[in-house]
XYZ file of C-alpha atoms in Angstrom:
599
model
C 8.478 8.295 5.332
C 9.556 11.782 7.520
C 12.660 13.455 6.096
C 14.195 13.621 9.716
C 14.021 10.047 10.233
C 16.239 8.778 7.330
C 19.468 6.730 8.336
C 22.575 8.735 8.802
C 24.429 6.625 6.264
C 23.027 7.292 2.883
C 23.238 3.768 1.071
C 24.664 3.687 -2.110
C 23.463 2.179 -5.359
C 25.007 -0.977 -7.064
C 23.575 -2.393 -10.191
C 24.040 -5.805 -10.044
C 23.404 -7.659 -13.281
C 22.626 -11.796 -13.133
C 25.530 -13.383 -14.954
C 25.091 -13.991 -18.573
C 22.103 -16.491 -19.934
C 21.774 -18.214 -22.846
C 18.356 -19.573 -23.588
C 15.917 -20.133 -26.479
C 13.727 -17.286 -26.428
C 10.041 -17.608 -27.994
C 9.187 -15.717 -31.245
C 6.443 -13.151 -30.291
C 3.048 -14.000 -33.175
C 1.661 -11.558 -35.279
C -0.923 -8.777 -34.043
C -3.519 -10.766 -36.692
C -2.546 -13.781 -34.796
C -3.404 -12.275 -31.487
C -6.681 -11.139 -32.493
C -7.669 -14.162 -33.923
C -6.697 -16.264 -30.566
C -8.477 -16.303 -27.341
C -5.260 -16.985 -25.771
C -2.460 -19.183 -27.427
C 0.161 -21.131 -25.301
C 3.483 -22.173 -26.114
C 5.424 -25.096 -24.204
C 8.614 -25.617 -24.816
C 11.574 -27.346 -22.852
C 14.894 -24.456 -22.325
C 18.039 -25.619 -21.642
C 19.458 -22.625 -19.556
C 23.248 -22.694 -19.756
C 24.597 -20.208 -17.180
C 28.045 -18.784 -17.602
C 30.878 -21.038 -17.435
C 29.147 -23.455 -15.430
C 28.463 -26.927 -16.799
C 25.370 -26.823 -14.977
C 22.255 -27.136 -17.276
C 18.367 -26.923 -15.789
C 15.856 -28.338 -18.279
C 12.964 -26.185 -17.517
C 9.127 -26.746 -19.206
C 7.552 -23.670 -18.902
C 4.171 -21.978 -20.079
C 4.601 -18.682 -22.093
C 0.880 -16.794 -22.408
C -0.389 -14.221 -24.723
C -2.334 -11.232 -22.408
C -5.936 -12.457 -23.866
C -8.161 -9.433 -25.560
C -9.832 -7.291 -23.288
C -13.017 -8.469 -24.527
C -12.227 -12.186 -23.225
C -10.245 -11.246 -20.278
C -13.312 -9.421 -18.570
C -15.587 -12.708 -19.045
C -16.146 -15.489 -16.350
C -14.781 -13.458 -12.845
C -16.667 -11.385 -9.863
C -14.598 -8.044 -10.902
C -15.379 -8.275 -14.380
C -19.260 -8.928 -13.830
C -19.107 -6.229 -11.012
C -18.062 -3.505 -12.799
C -20.221 -4.271 -16.020
C -22.688 -2.989 -14.039
C -24.408 0.846 -13.946
C -21.858 3.069 -11.903
C -22.568 6.523 -10.286
C -20.065 9.797 -8.989
C -22.251 10.598 -6.589
C -19.860 8.521 -4.017
C -17.287 11.726 -4.518
C -16.965 14.535 -2.431
C -16.408 18.093 -3.347
C -14.123 20.358 -1.723
C -17.122 22.698 -0.592
C -19.051 19.362 0.822
C -16.667 17.753 2.865
C -16.700 17.899 6.643
C -13.847 19.790 7.368
C -14.950 21.134 10.629
C -16.342 18.012 12.306
C -19.943 18.426 10.994
C -19.922 14.181 10.683
C -17.570 12.124 10.992
C -17.037 8.017 11.992
C -15.204 4.645 11.841
C -15.416 0.835 11.330
C -15.109 -1.378 14.070
C -12.597 -3.475 12.128
C -10.822 -2.906 8.706
C -12.254 -5.361 7.193
C -14.915 -7.957 6.702
C -15.952 -11.095 5.243
C -18.628 -11.718 2.603
C -21.368 -12.925 4.673
C -19.870 -10.883 7.991
C -20.766 -7.879 10.202
C -19.081 -4.697 11.232
C -20.114 -2.113 13.087
C -19.981 1.762 13.054
C -19.149 5.120 15.329
C -20.881 7.965 13.745
C -20.718 11.114 15.949
C -22.425 14.492 14.280
C -21.187 17.306 15.824
C -24.741 18.626 17.131
C -26.708 15.894 19.173
C -29.999 15.152 17.001
C -28.195 16.239 13.527
C -29.904 14.094 10.508
C -28.575 12.595 8.314
C -27.854 9.276 5.753
C -25.710 6.547 5.596
C -24.458 5.036 2.216
C -22.215 2.670 0.889
C -20.165 2.191 -2.313
C -18.160 -0.253 -3.638
C -15.410 1.097 -5.507
C -14.001 0.059 -8.931
C -14.441 1.360 -12.360
C -17.959 1.311 -13.646
C -17.100 2.922 -16.749
C -14.839 5.631 -15.197
C -17.767 6.374 -12.695
C -15.524 4.707 -10.238
C -17.971 3.383 -7.315
C -21.634 1.345 -7.154
C -24.130 2.037 -4.540
C -24.863 -0.563 -2.518
C -26.618 0.272 0.301
C -28.640 3.292 1.623
C -30.370 4.377 5.309
C -31.249 7.620 5.450
C -33.055 9.855 8.190
C -30.675 8.634 10.746
C -30.377 10.638 14.224
C -26.732 12.142 14.810
C -25.190 11.187 17.935
C -22.860 13.927 19.495
C -20.057 11.993 20.643
C -17.407 14.385 19.539
C -15.342 16.167 16.590
C -12.136 17.412 14.789
C -11.391 20.309 13.340
C -9.442 19.434 10.241
C -6.588 22.119 9.804
C -5.481 21.099 6.237
C -8.986 22.816 5.248
C -9.430 25.187 8.381
C -6.591 27.785 8.879
C -6.184 29.774 11.991
C -7.622 27.727 14.507
C -5.546 26.734 17.819
C -7.668 23.308 17.905
C -5.258 20.355 18.856
C -7.547 17.735 20.776
C -10.856 16.602 19.806
C -13.856 19.159 21.353
C -16.852 17.516 23.582
C -15.244 13.834 22.957
C -16.570 12.341 26.586
C -15.391 8.964 25.557
C -12.448 9.526 23.914
C -8.866 8.108 25.887
C -6.374 10.752 25.713
C -2.017 9.969 26.207
C -2.240 6.510 28.495
C 0.948 5.779 29.836
C 2.759 3.009 28.527
C 3.801 -0.259 31.742
C 6.992 1.984 32.101
C 4.830 5.301 32.609
C 5.570 6.848 29.660
C 3.670 9.330 27.693
C 1.970 7.464 24.464
C 0.054 10.329 23.108
C -2.365 7.546 21.790
C -5.857 9.390 21.129
C -8.508 6.540 20.956
C -12.363 7.911 20.152
C -13.795 5.465 21.913
C -17.507 6.087 20.699
C -20.687 4.198 20.501
C -21.353 1.755 17.516
C -24.241 3.474 15.295
C -25.085 1.290 12.786
C -24.162 -2.476 12.665
C -24.356 -4.180 9.067
C -24.897 -7.625 8.175
C -22.717 -7.732 4.944
C -24.559 -9.967 2.001
C -22.885 -13.016 0.596
C -23.177 -11.207 -2.442
C -21.092 -8.245 -2.310
C -17.770 -9.077 -4.037
C -14.292 -8.751 -2.816
C -12.797 -4.969 -2.396
C -12.567 -1.070 -1.602
C -15.864 0.330 -0.160
C -16.791 3.666 1.464
C -19.512 4.551 3.614
C -20.609 8.193 2.551
C -21.904 10.204 5.901
C -23.942 13.137 4.776
C -25.758 15.954 7.286
C -28.938 17.599 6.363
C -26.605 20.476 5.105
C -24.382 18.751 2.957
C -21.323 18.298 5.095
C -20.242 14.943 4.096
C -17.384 12.593 5.186
C -16.183 8.590 4.579
C -15.518 5.776 6.115
C -13.494 3.500 4.499
C -13.050 -0.730 4.857
C -12.391 -3.393 2.865
C -14.470 -6.556 2.136
C -12.669 -10.292 1.461
C -13.709 -12.782 0.370
C -12.226 -15.681 2.894
C -13.058 -18.919 0.754
C -11.529 -17.625 -2.976
C -8.531 -19.259 -3.795
C -7.355 -16.987 -7.536
C -3.959 -15.949 -8.936
C -4.515 -12.257 -7.054
C -4.563 -11.196 -3.677
C -4.602 -6.955 -3.693
C -3.401 -6.154 -0.244
C -4.150 -2.360 1.325
C -2.000 -0.723 3.322
C -4.410 0.231 6.554
C -1.396 0.197 8.556
C 0.291 3.429 6.983
C -2.946 4.692 6.603
C -3.772 4.445 10.261
C 0.436 5.921 10.847
C -0.284 9.071 8.780
C -4.073 9.880 10.592
C -3.624 12.578 12.924
C -7.650 12.653 13.884
C -7.168 14.627 17.221
C -4.188 16.170 16.508
C -1.557 13.743 16.852
C -0.375 10.599 15.014
C 2.984 8.897 14.719
C 5.028 11.873 13.333
C 3.496 14.625 15.394
C 1.106 16.545 16.796
C -0.516 18.574 14.233
C -1.108 22.682 14.408
C -1.707 23.291 11.076
C 2.196 21.554 10.274
C 3.186 18.115 11.531
C 5.993 18.866 14.264
C 8.072 15.680 14.100
C 9.129 13.822 17.305
C 6.853 16.475 19.119
C 4.455 14.184 21.318
C 4.368 11.621 18.219
C 1.886 8.837 18.625
C 3.553 5.743 20.354
C 0.538 4.244 19.751
C -2.001 4.734 17.290
C -5.952 3.844 17.714
C -7.992 2.184 14.680
C -11.405 3.773 16.779
C -10.847 7.163 15.377
C -12.210 8.362 11.871
C -9.839 9.270 8.965
C -8.815 13.074 8.497
C -7.559 13.769 4.981
C -8.798 11.917 1.897
C -12.471 13.470 3.286
C -11.834 10.780 5.883
C -10.791 7.639 3.748
C -7.799 8.175 4.454
C -5.243 10.539 2.711
C -2.683 7.614 1.197
C -5.712 5.698 0.226
C -7.195 8.315 -2.491
C -3.638 9.639 -3.392
C -2.267 6.229 -4.905
C -4.570 2.830 -4.152
C -7.339 3.948 -5.970
C -5.819 4.376 -8.981
C -4.698 0.799 -9.367
C -7.872 -1.054 -8.434
C -10.003 1.072 -10.915
C -7.173 -0.135 -13.487
C -6.968 -4.103 -12.679
C -10.847 -3.555 -12.789
C -11.259 -1.967 -15.561
C -9.108 -4.979 -17.195
C -10.407 -7.308 -16.161
C -8.377 -8.669 -13.497
C -10.015 -11.250 -11.207
C -8.310 -9.422 -7.857
C -8.989 -10.361 -4.475
C -8.557 -7.955 -1.659
C -6.945 -8.098 1.853
C -5.162 -5.700 4.640
C -1.781 -6.275 6.126
C -4.112 -6.485 9.608
C -5.625 -9.533 8.017
C -2.551 -11.231 6.702
C -1.033 -10.459 10.770
C -4.090 -12.340 11.866
C -4.735 -14.976 9.831
C -0.515 -15.330 7.565
C -2.269 -18.822 5.956
C -4.383 -15.825 3.678
C -1.257 -16.460 1.690
C -1.620 -20.192 0.618
C -5.123 -19.203 -1.645
C -2.879 -17.083 -4.601
C -0.485 -17.260 -6.515
C 0.483 -13.712 -6.233
C 0.843 -10.564 -3.300
C 0.215 -6.626 -5.179
C 1.337 -3.739 -2.375
C 0.558 -0.605 -3.832
C 0.946 3.072 -2.918
C 2.703 3.024 0.375
C 2.811 0.335 2.120
C 5.269 1.079 5.125
C 4.302 -0.351 8.239
C 4.487 -4.805 8.777
C 4.208 -6.511 11.253
C 6.577 -9.692 12.039
C 3.265 -11.939 11.379
C 3.238 -10.331 8.016
C 6.944 -10.529 7.174
C 7.553 -13.275 8.100
C 4.487 -14.855 5.749
C 5.030 -13.114 2.891
C 8.955 -14.277 3.383
C 8.244 -17.769 3.506
C 5.426 -17.923 0.715
C 7.944 -16.542 -1.713
C 10.273 -19.378 -0.826
C 6.780 -21.510 -1.780
C 6.441 -20.050 -4.780
C 4.609 -16.926 -4.593
C 4.782 -14.426 -6.774
C 5.292 -10.574 -5.433
C 4.281 -7.536 -7.093
C 4.998 -4.477 -5.369
C 3.732 -1.393 -7.248
C 4.849 1.199 -4.353
C 7.901 2.664 -2.551
C 9.073 2.503 0.746
C 7.551 -1.385 1.727
C 8.007 -2.841 4.783
C 10.501 -0.136 6.051
C 8.916 0.008 9.857
C 8.388 -2.909 12.790
C 4.813 -2.461 14.427
C 3.220 -4.640 17.007
C -0.831 -4.561 17.537
C -2.369 -4.964 21.059
C -5.714 -5.119 22.038
C -7.796 -1.436 22.623
C -9.408 -0.520 25.813
C -12.247 -2.415 25.385
C -10.412 -5.494 24.459
C -10.736 -5.740 20.911
C -7.784 -6.818 19.459
C -5.905 -5.341 16.550
C -7.238 -2.020 17.215
C -3.800 -0.420 18.900
C -0.751 -0.471 16.373
C 2.407 0.032 18.607
C 5.897 1.630 16.738
C 7.593 3.520 19.292
C 10.553 4.467 16.440
C 13.085 3.636 19.030
C 14.888 1.919 22.374
C 12.043 3.651 24.608
C 9.869 0.994 23.753
C 8.810 -1.080 26.954
C 9.851 -4.254 25.126
C 13.280 -3.810 24.577
C 13.457 -3.462 28.400
C 12.852 -6.974 29.052
C 15.233 -9.928 27.171
C 12.009 -11.798 26.277
C 10.472 -9.429 24.323
C 13.106 -7.565 22.624
C 12.607 -8.971 18.913
C 8.978 -6.880 19.448
C 11.055 -3.486 19.747
C 9.398 -1.260 17.307
C 11.427 0.568 15.553
C 12.625 0.398 11.304
C 13.578 -2.762 10.507
C 16.949 -2.430 9.633
C 17.969 -0.628 12.678
C 18.940 -2.642 16.302
C 18.042 -4.603 17.580
C 16.144 -6.157 14.588
C 19.044 -5.936 12.254
C 16.476 -6.669 8.584
C 17.053 -4.697 5.717
C 13.813 -4.931 3.350
C 15.924 -5.674 0.733
C 16.216 -9.132 1.721
C 13.561 -10.334 0.426
C 12.325 -7.472 -1.707
C 15.614 -7.150 -3.384
C 15.326 -3.755 -2.815
C 14.875 -0.976 -0.018
C 14.241 2.647 0.819
C 16.542 5.138 -0.199
C 14.919 8.353 -0.687
C 11.994 10.472 0.850
C 10.686 13.821 -0.793
C 10.994 14.492 -4.354
C 11.116 17.627 -5.766
C 10.197 21.231 -4.104
C 6.625 21.315 -3.179
C 7.006 17.254 -3.414
C 6.700 17.401 -7.078
C 7.141 14.168 -8.787
C 10.312 12.854 -11.258
C 10.676 10.885 -14.137
C 11.055 6.539 -14.175
C 14.143 6.122 -16.507
C 14.029 2.802 -18.342
C 17.529 0.833 -18.259
C 16.718 -2.821 -19.682
C 14.382 -3.435 -21.782
C 15.361 -6.774 -22.806
C 13.443 -8.258 -19.878
C 10.228 -10.160 -20.554
C 7.926 -7.571 -18.836
C 8.683 -4.854 -21.196
C 7.470 -6.924 -24.151
C 5.150 -5.543 -26.292
C 5.369 -1.881 -24.404
C 7.119 0.439 -26.979
C 10.092 1.136 -24.490
C 13.466 1.316 -25.362
C 16.536 1.744 -23.267
C 16.778 5.194 -21.868
C 13.480 5.917 -22.385
C 11.252 8.083 -19.516
C 7.770 7.436 -18.122
C 6.784 11.221 -16.602
C 6.156 11.551 -13.390
C 5.792 8.503 -11.300
C 8.771 9.241 -8.732
C 7.536 10.391 -5.940
C 7.208 10.637 -2.997
C 8.855 7.541 -1.459
C 11.194 5.535 -3.602
C 13.497 2.278 -3.576
C 17.309 1.499 -4.821
C 18.436 -1.521 -5.710
C 22.058 -1.691 -2.067
C 24.717 -4.499 -2.486
C 25.316 -4.647 1.367
C 25.350 -8.750 0.650
C 21.981 -9.872 2.483
C 19.547 -9.263 -1.022
C 18.784 -12.723 -2.929
C 21.274 -12.984 -5.643
C 21.271 -11.845 -9.504
C 18.533 -8.521 -8.495
C 17.855 -7.592 -11.816
C 17.538 -3.298 -12.353
C 15.040 -2.571 -15.309
C 15.167 1.118 -14.088
C 17.680 3.765 -13.010
C 16.237 6.944 -12.255
C 17.946 10.077 -11.233
C 15.355 11.754 -8.507
C 16.165 14.404 -6.096
C 15.948 14.549 -2.244
C 14.691 17.969 -1.520
C 15.154 17.621 2.651
C 18.976 16.850 2.431
C 19.419 18.393 -1.445
C 20.686 15.032 -2.744
C 20.884 13.154 -5.700
C 20.088 9.368 -5.318
C 19.915 6.502 -8.036
C 16.439 4.884 -7.494
C 15.480 2.246 -9.446
C 12.849 -0.679 -10.206
C 14.263 -4.721 -9.539
C 13.186 -8.095 -10.270
C 14.529 -11.436 -8.589
C 13.450 -15.024 -8.918
C 12.801 -16.511 -5.422
C 11.875 -19.718 -6.985
C 12.321 -21.499 -10.961
C 8.503 -20.532 -11.345
C 8.300 -17.394 -9.484
C 8.603 -13.769 -9.517
C 9.121 -10.924 -7.053
C 9.192 -7.227 -8.688
C 9.603 -4.039 -6.865
C 8.664 -1.150 -8.857
C 10.414 1.193 -6.274
C 7.796 4.162 -5.947
C 4.984 5.155 -4.518
C 3.399 6.803 -7.205
C 3.915 3.516 -10.208
C -0.346 3.668 -9.917
C -0.529 7.406 -10.730
C 0.770 6.344 -14.422
C -2.059 3.565 -14.873
C -5.275 6.018 -14.097
C -5.771 9.637 -13.839
C -8.481 9.685 -11.226
C -8.034 12.368 -8.193
C -8.623 15.575 -10.057
C -12.510 15.437 -9.028
C -11.469 15.249 -5.374
C -11.066 17.147 -3.046
C -7.741 17.556 -1.254
C -5.285 18.845 -3.821
C -4.615 15.876 -6.164
C -3.571 18.213 -8.789
C -0.805 19.196 -7.126
C 0.803 15.912 -9.062
C 0.149 15.910 -12.783
C 0.831 12.361 -13.836
C -0.963 11.299 -17.413
C -1.737 7.849 -17.963
C 1.293 6.290 -19.839
C -0.014 3.271 -21.676
C 3.340 1.945 -22.083
C 3.234 1.690 -18.230
C -0.407 -0.397 -18.349
C 1.648 -2.425 -20.444
C 4.243 -3.411 -18.056
C 1.932 -3.593 -15.563
C -0.265 -5.941 -17.739
C 2.797 -8.077 -18.158
C 3.600 -8.911 -14.737
C 0.207 -9.488 -13.829
C -0.566 -11.754 -16.912
C 3.321 -13.559 -16.016
C 1.273 -15.003 -12.472
C -1.537 -16.897 -14.826
C 0.823 -17.416 -17.919
C 4.148 -18.221 -16.634
C 6.685 -16.642 -18.864
C 10.317 -17.953 -20.232
C 12.086 -16.834 -17.056
C 16.315 -16.594 -17.604
C 17.134 -18.252 -14.007
C 20.173 -19.481 -13.057
C 20.805 -22.209 -10.199
C 22.500 -20.309 -8.017
C 19.578 -17.797 -7.255
C 17.539 -21.172 -6.156
C 20.074 -21.275 -3.085
C 19.261 -17.661 -2.003
C 15.984 -17.454 -0.655
C 14.984 -14.850 1.159
C 16.604 -15.394 5.074
C 18.395 -13.211 7.994
C 20.022 -10.210 7.642
C 23.713 -9.573 8.735
C 23.687 -5.950 7.654
C 25.043 -3.844 9.821
C 22.545 -1.070 9.747
C 22.799 3.123 10.763
C 22.022 4.390 14.373
C 18.643 4.526 15.673
C 16.755 7.326 15.217
C 18.261 7.673 11.574
C 16.008 5.693 9.342
C 12.238 6.456 9.145
C 9.031 6.440 6.657
C 6.512 8.943 5.239
């Protein structure tokens, strides 16, 4: 979210607590009991008396312990995969990154099902340049982070165009791709307005038939020239037959909004610094390499990788998808008990938002280890060759042609909270974006705990007023009482954070609520939650060290408690009124159009 897109009206944070609820809490077993059992399950009948109401609810729930690591990592493909020998040879060092466009490429889809087919388009700066094409699956792998699964040597390069990444090469005025005969520049929309879209439109150079044995996950193609220059191509492998507890969403729509290959992205053009609003792309194409993150997408390697390393190290049997996949196949949510959002997950289609809202009503758990979620409304359209979901539309204002037609006005791409959409994120998340940027130089700030009586803090050692250092940034959420949020949202943190652009101090919160009697929705309220779970990042080329976040075992325990609650339901203290307030439509009065945005 860029700072100058902020809503003109600053939301006021009000901590709203549930009514007093009395219940029978289960005793915590001793450490010796935990070590002697793989899984200990209690069942009890809880009578919940709500405030002064005479309503009494009988709820039978299971309360189970987090299994010891040795037993938790048995009998699931993620654990078996991470037990295989890993390698760090997938990591691109600073001097090796092909920042001057020596080699780059993109996948023809954001993901592929196990056993399916995906293609790649690779370009070298000069025709005939030799290169290798290796694929790695990312995970924990003894801390090495990856395992090589595929290799093609002696590839002969096609010179299809290149772009110089100005974040690494200074003093250059190049703002567009060079020598790109196939590139599509700035097609006009239906109202003859500039879109500033750039589509590389390269020829396919490799087609991969993915073995059915490949495990769902994040994958990287590592391209390496004969001179040792390297770049990545990211893609996700899905398992469309899997049913399970955890579905992790890769935030590819936000990766692409930030991707300035060709000199433009959804925020502006690039001449060494993003220039907001000047020539920003109203449409971004997926037919482009990523810049920054060494070609993997800056946002993925800044936060999502830390989460996937953590959950795979701990043996959670996760499955992976993307925003695009939930948009084109919303029924995927019905196969999993929970959806997990990680990092910076700002750009959402209406199909995804409807699917998630409906799934919450039907008992799906939601864990948002993220911030600025679902802030901007997008839509997809086919590319020039007719391939679906390859162009992402976001006008940001009422110049969108969809707004001009009464039949399509609800397709207008603006922040969800702005007219004519008028639907704030907290309707289903419980919180909403309220702060972009942090301290000078984008340094992170501290997370302050305020309600350790709640179940997710059990065994963490945290007490009210304790801080977890450095995980607040760079986009953060707050609890806002705008009368459309679910009833009885409970805040569990209250962090004073500073917006360097506006010189404001704002309260940021983590919070949760119960969409149904046996499900929960949790929002951590910060993009950088996962940086407290895993310390990967110092060795890759972009300046990850500017965020010196230390792993905090207390945050790891809170995260484990939330993950464990999906498969081992805890004694939820809910009230009957909360069940009468599922996610729904908004009646909030939004800020003016042109304010509000998302980084």
